[in-house]
Each structure stands twice: as structure tokens, then as C-alpha cells.
mmCIF file of C-alpha atoms in Angstrom:
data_model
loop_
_atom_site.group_PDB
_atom_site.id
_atom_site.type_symbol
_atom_site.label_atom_id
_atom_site.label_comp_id
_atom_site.label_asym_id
_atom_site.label_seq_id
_atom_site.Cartn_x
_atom_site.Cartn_y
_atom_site.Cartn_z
ATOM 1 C CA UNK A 1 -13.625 18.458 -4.245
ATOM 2 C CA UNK A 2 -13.159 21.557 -1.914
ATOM 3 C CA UNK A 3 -14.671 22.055 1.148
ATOM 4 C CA UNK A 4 -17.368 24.919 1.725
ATOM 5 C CA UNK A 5 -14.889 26.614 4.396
ATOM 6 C CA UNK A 6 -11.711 26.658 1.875
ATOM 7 C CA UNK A 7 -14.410 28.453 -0.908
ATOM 8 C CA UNK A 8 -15.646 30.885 2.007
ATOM 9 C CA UNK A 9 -11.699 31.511 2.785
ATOM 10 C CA UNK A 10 -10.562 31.900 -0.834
ATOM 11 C CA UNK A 11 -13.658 34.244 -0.996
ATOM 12 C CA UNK A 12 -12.937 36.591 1.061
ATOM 13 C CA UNK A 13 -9.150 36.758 0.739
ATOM 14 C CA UNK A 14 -10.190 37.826 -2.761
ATOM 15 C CA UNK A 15 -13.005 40.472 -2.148
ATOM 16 C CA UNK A 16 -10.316 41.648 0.223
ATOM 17 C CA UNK A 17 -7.329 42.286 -2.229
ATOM 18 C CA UNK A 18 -10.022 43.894 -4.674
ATOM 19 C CA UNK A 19 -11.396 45.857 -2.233
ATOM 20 C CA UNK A 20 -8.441 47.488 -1.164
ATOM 21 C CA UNK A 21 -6.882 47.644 -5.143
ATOM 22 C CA UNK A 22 -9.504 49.780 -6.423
ATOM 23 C CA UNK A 23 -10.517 52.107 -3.442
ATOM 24 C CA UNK A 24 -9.665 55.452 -4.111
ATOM 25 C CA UNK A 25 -7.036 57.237 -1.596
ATOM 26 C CA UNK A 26 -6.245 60.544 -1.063
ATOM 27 C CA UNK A 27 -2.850 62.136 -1.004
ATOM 28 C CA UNK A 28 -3.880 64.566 2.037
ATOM 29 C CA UNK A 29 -4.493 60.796 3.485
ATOM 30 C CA UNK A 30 -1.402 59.355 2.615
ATOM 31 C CA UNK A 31 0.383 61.749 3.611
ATOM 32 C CA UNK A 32 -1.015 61.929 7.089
ATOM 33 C CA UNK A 33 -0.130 58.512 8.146
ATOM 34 C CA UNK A 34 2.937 57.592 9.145
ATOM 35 C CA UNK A 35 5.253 55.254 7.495
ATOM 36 C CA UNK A 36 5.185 53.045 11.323
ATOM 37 C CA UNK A 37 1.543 52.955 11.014
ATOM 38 C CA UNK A 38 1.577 51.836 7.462
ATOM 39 C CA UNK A 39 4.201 49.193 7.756
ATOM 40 C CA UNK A 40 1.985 47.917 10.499
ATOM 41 C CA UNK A 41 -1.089 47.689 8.903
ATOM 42 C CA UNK A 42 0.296 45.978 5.949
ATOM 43 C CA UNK A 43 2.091 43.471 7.959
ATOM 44 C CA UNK A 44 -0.925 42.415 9.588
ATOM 45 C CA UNK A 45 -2.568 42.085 6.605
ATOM 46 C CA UNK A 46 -0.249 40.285 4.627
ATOM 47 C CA UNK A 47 0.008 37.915 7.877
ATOM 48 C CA UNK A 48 -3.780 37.236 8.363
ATOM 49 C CA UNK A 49 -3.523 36.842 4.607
ATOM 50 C CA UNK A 50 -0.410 34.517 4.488
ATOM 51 C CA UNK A 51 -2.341 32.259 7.599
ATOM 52 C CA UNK A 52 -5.377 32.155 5.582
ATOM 53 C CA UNK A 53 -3.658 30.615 2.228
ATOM 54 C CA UNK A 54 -1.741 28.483 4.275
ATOM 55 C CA UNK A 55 -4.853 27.182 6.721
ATOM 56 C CA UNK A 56 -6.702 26.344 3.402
ATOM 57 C CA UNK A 57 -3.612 25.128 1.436
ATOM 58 C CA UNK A 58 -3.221 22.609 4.255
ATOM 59 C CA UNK A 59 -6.912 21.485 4.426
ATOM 60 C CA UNK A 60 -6.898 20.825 0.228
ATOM 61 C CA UNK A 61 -3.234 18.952 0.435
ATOM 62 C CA UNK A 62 -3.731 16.876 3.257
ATOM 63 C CA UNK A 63 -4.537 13.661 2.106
ATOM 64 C CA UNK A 64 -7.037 11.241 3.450
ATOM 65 C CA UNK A 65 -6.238 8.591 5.579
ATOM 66 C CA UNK A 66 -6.614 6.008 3.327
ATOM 67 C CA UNK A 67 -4.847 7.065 0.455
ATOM 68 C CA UNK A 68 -1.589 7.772 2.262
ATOM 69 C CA UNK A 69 -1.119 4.229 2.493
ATOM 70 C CA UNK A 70 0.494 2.367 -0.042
ATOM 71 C CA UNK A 71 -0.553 -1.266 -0.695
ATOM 72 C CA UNK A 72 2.070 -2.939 1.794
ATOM 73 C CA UNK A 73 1.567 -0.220 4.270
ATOM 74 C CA UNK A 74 -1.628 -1.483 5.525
ATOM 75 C CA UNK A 75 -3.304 0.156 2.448
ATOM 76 C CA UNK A 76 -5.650 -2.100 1.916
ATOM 77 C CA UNK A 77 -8.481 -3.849 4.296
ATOM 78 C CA UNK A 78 -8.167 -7.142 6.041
ATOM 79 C CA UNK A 79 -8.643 -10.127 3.371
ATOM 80 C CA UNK A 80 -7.548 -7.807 0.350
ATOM 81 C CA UNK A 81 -4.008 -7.227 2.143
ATOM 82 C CA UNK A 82 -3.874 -11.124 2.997
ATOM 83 C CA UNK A 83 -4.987 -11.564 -0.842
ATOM 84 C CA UNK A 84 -2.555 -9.713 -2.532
ATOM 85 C CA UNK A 85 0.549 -10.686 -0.139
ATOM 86 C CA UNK A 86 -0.616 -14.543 -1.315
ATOM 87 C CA UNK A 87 -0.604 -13.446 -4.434
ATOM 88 C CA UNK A 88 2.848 -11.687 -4.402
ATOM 89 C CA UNK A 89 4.402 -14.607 -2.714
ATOM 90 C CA UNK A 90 3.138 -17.111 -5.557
ATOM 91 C CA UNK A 91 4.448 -14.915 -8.063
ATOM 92 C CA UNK A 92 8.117 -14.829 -6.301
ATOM 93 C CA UNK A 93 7.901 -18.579 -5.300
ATOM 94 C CA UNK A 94 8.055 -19.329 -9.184
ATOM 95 C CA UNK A 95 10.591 -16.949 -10.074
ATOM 96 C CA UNK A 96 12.679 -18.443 -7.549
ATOM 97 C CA UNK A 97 11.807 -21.840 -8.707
ATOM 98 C CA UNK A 98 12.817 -20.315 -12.169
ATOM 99 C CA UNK A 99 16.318 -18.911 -11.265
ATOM 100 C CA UNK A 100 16.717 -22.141 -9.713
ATOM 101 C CA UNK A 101 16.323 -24.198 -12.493
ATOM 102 C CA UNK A 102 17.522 -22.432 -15.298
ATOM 103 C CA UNK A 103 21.101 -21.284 -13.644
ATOM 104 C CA UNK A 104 22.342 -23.350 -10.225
ATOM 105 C CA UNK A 105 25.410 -23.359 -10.875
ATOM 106 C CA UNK A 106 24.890 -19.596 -10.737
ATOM 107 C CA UNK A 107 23.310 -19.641 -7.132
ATOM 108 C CA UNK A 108 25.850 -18.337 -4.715
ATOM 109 C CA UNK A 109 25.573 -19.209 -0.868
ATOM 110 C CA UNK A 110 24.188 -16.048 0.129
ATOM 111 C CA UNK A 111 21.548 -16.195 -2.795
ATOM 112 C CA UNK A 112 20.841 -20.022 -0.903
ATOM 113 C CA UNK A 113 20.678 -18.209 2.215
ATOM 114 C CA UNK A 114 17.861 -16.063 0.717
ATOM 115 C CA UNK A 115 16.022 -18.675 -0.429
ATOM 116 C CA UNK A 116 15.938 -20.383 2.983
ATOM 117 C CA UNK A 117 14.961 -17.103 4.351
ATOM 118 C CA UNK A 118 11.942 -16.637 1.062
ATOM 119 C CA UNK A 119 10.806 -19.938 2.477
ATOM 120 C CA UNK A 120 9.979 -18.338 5.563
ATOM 121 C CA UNK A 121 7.529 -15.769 4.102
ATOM 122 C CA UNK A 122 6.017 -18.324 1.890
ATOM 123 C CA UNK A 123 5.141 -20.471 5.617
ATOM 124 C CA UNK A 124 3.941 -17.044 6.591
ATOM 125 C CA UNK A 125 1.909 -16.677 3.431
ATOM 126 C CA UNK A 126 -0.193 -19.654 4.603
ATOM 127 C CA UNK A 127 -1.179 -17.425 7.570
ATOM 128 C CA UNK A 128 -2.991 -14.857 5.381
ATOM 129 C CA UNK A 129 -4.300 -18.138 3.367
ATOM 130 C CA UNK A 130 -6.063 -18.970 7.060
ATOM 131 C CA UNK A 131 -7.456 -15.279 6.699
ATOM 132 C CA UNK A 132 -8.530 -15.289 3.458
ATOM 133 C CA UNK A 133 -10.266 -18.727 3.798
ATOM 134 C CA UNK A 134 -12.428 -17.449 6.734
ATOM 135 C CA UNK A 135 -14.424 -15.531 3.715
ATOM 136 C CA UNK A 136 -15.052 -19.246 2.507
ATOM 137 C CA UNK A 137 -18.843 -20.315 3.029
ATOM 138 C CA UNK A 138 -19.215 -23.848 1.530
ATOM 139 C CA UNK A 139 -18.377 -25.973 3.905
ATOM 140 C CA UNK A 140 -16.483 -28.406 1.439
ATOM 141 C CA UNK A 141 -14.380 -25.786 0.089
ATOM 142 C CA UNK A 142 -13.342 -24.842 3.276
ATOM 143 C CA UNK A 143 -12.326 -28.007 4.530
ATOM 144 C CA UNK A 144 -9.966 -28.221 1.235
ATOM 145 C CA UNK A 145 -8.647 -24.838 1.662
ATOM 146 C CA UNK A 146 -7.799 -25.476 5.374
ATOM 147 C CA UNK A 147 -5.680 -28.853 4.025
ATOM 148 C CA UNK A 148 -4.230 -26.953 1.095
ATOM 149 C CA UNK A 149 -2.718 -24.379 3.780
ATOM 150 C CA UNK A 150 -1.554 -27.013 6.098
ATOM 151 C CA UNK A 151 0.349 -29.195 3.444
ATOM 152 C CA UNK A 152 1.805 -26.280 2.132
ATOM 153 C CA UNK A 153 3.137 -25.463 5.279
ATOM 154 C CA UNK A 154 4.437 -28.791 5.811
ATOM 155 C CA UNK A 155 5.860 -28.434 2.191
ATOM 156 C CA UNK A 156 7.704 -25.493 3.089
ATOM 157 C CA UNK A 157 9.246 -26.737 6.106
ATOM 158 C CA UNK A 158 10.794 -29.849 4.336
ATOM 159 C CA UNK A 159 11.884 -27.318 1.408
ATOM 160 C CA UNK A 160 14.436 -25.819 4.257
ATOM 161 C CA UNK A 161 16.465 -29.654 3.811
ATOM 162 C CA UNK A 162 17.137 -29.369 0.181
ATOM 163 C CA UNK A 163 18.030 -25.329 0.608
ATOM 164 C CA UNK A 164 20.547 -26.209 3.060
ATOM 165 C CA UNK A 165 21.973 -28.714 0.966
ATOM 166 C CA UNK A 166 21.480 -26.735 -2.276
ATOM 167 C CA UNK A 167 19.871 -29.378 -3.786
ATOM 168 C CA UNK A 168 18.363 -27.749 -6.900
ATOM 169 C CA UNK A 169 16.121 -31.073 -8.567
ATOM 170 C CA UNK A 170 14.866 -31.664 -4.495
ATOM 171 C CA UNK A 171 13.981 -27.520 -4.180
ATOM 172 C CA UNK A 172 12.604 -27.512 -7.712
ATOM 173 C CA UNK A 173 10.002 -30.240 -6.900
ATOM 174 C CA UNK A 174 8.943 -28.947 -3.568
ATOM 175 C CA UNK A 175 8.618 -25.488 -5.146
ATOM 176 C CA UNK A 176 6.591 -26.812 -8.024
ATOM 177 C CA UNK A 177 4.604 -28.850 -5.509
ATOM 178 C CA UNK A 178 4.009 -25.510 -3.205
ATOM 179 C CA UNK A 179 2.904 -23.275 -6.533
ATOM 180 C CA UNK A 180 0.336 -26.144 -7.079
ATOM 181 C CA UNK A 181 -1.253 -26.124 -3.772
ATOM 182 C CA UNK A 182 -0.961 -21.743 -3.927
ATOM 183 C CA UNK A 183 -3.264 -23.144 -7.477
ATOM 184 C CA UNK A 184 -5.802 -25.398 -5.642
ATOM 185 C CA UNK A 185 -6.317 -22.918 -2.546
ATOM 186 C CA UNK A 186 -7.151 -20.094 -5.164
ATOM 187 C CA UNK A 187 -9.249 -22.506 -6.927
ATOM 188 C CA UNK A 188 -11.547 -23.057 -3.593
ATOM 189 C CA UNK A 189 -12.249 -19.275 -3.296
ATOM 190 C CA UNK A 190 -14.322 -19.174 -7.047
ATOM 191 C CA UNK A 191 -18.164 -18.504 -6.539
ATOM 192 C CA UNK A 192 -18.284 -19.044 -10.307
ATOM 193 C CA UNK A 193 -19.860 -22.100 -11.130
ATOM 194 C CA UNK A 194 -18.407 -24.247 -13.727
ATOM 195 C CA UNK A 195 -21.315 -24.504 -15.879
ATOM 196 C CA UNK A 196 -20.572 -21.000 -17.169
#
């Protein structure tokens, strides 16, 4: 939608070119001015002109604050951010546990050292689980999301042994057993009872 003072500019920058198209001039007139005064007047007219456009070209392009922001710039509010990083991270932590299991012999050392450093943002991910389980208001569910967070954090931390060791059946059950508790802690935030 356009603002009232970008209509009022675009309004008069047009009654001003059609003004000054069809107004009749004189050749006596014409010829009286000089070319210096001319090229003067037109100049500052084309530059009010040009300033105009560009002072209501910037006002309709400028976008607003929150939809510069794309969703891992700090797009989002607190809790949705949290949210979807959780729900990011789940999603990698089982294709991980996927590439894992389906091709270790594949699985260089730097694709090892990657993992060990993945593990990190999952243990991070259980930060924005603290977050998101503030929002919780049943007392019971909150006291099983809070455990759900803290085992998986545990979980991650003894994940690092069988990374370092490139033990893929040790890393495949600690990821499967991390993806499970990502399961119950979503799980505690439903307001859906089961009934329906």
C-alpha cells in the first residue's frame, strides 16, 4: 500500500509535466530568453523532479523491518526462532544418523570431525528447548520437558566418545536415542487433548 505523501508527490510531479506540455508559448518568448537562462531552468526542474522520484522511490522500496530478515537472521520472534532451530536440528540429527548407517565406511575423518562438531549444535539445541518450554503451563508437562532437555544433553555429550572413535553402531544408538527424546519434548508442547 502507498503512503498518502508518495500519492501527493506522484501528484504533483504529474500535474507538473502536464502543465508545462500543453501550455502554449510564444516564439517572441522563446526567443527572448536566453539559452543560459533556459538551461537553468530546466536543470532545476529536472533536479527537483529527479529528487522527488527518487525521495518516493525510496519510501515504496524500503522494506520493513521485519521482512528484511530472513528466518535465521533473527526473522522470527523469541520461541518461534527457538522452535524452528529445534526443529532444523532434529531434521539434520537423522540425516546424519542416516549417512551414518547406510555408508561408514564412506565417512572420512573430516566428515567425523563434523559430526563431533553437529553434536555441539544439537547440545545447543537443548538451550532453545529451555526457551521453548517456558511457554509450557501444565505443570507435569513441564517437569517432563525440563528432563527430556537435560538427558538429551547428557546424551549428546556421551555421543562425542563414539564420534571420536568412529564407532558407527555406538553413534547410531545415541542418535536414535537423541531423535526420540527431540519426539517426547515435542510431544509435551500439544494443547490437543487426546480424546480428539
Amino acid at each position: 500500500m502507498k503512503s498518502p505523501s508518495t500519492l501527493i508527490a506522484l501528484t504533483a510531479l504529474c500535474q507538473s509535466a502536464s502543465t508545462l506540455a500543453f501550455a502554449p508559448t510564444s516564439t517572441g518568448e522563446r526567443a527572448s530568453k536566453t539559452r543560459c537562462e533556459a538551461s537553468r531552468r530546466d536543470f532545476l526542474s529536472t533536479a527537483v523532479a529527479t529528487a522527488g522520484i527518487a525521495a518516493s522511490s525510496a519510501t515504496l522500496l524500503t522494506p520493513l523491518p521485519g521482512a528484511a530478515k530472513g528466518l535465521g537472521e533473527g526473522g522470527l520472534p523469541d520461541g518461534a526462532a527457538q522452535f524452528s532451530r529445534v526443529i532444523k536440528v532434529k531434521a539434520q540429527l537423522k540425516s546424519v544418523a542416516k549417512r551414518v548407517a547406510e555408508q561408514p565406511d564412506d565417512i572420512t575423518k573430516e566428515e567425523w570431525d563434523k559430526i563431533d562438531d553437529f553434536l555441539r549444535t544439537v547440545y545447543s539445541a537443548g538451550n532453545d528447548m529451555k526457551v521453548i518450554s517456558k511457554g509450557i503451563f501444565d505443570p507435569s508437562k513441564k517437569e517432563k520437558a525440563d528432563e527430556d532437555i537435560k538427558l538429551l544433553q547428557k546424551v549428546v555429550q556421551a555421543a562425542q566418545k563414539p564420534v571420536a572413535q568412529k564407532d558407527v553402531k555406538g553413534f547410531s544408538a545415541i542418535a536414535s536415542k537423541a531423535d526420540g527424546l527431540f519426539d517426547d519434548f515435542l510431544d509435551q508442547l500439544r494443547d490437543v487433548p487426546d480424546e480428539l
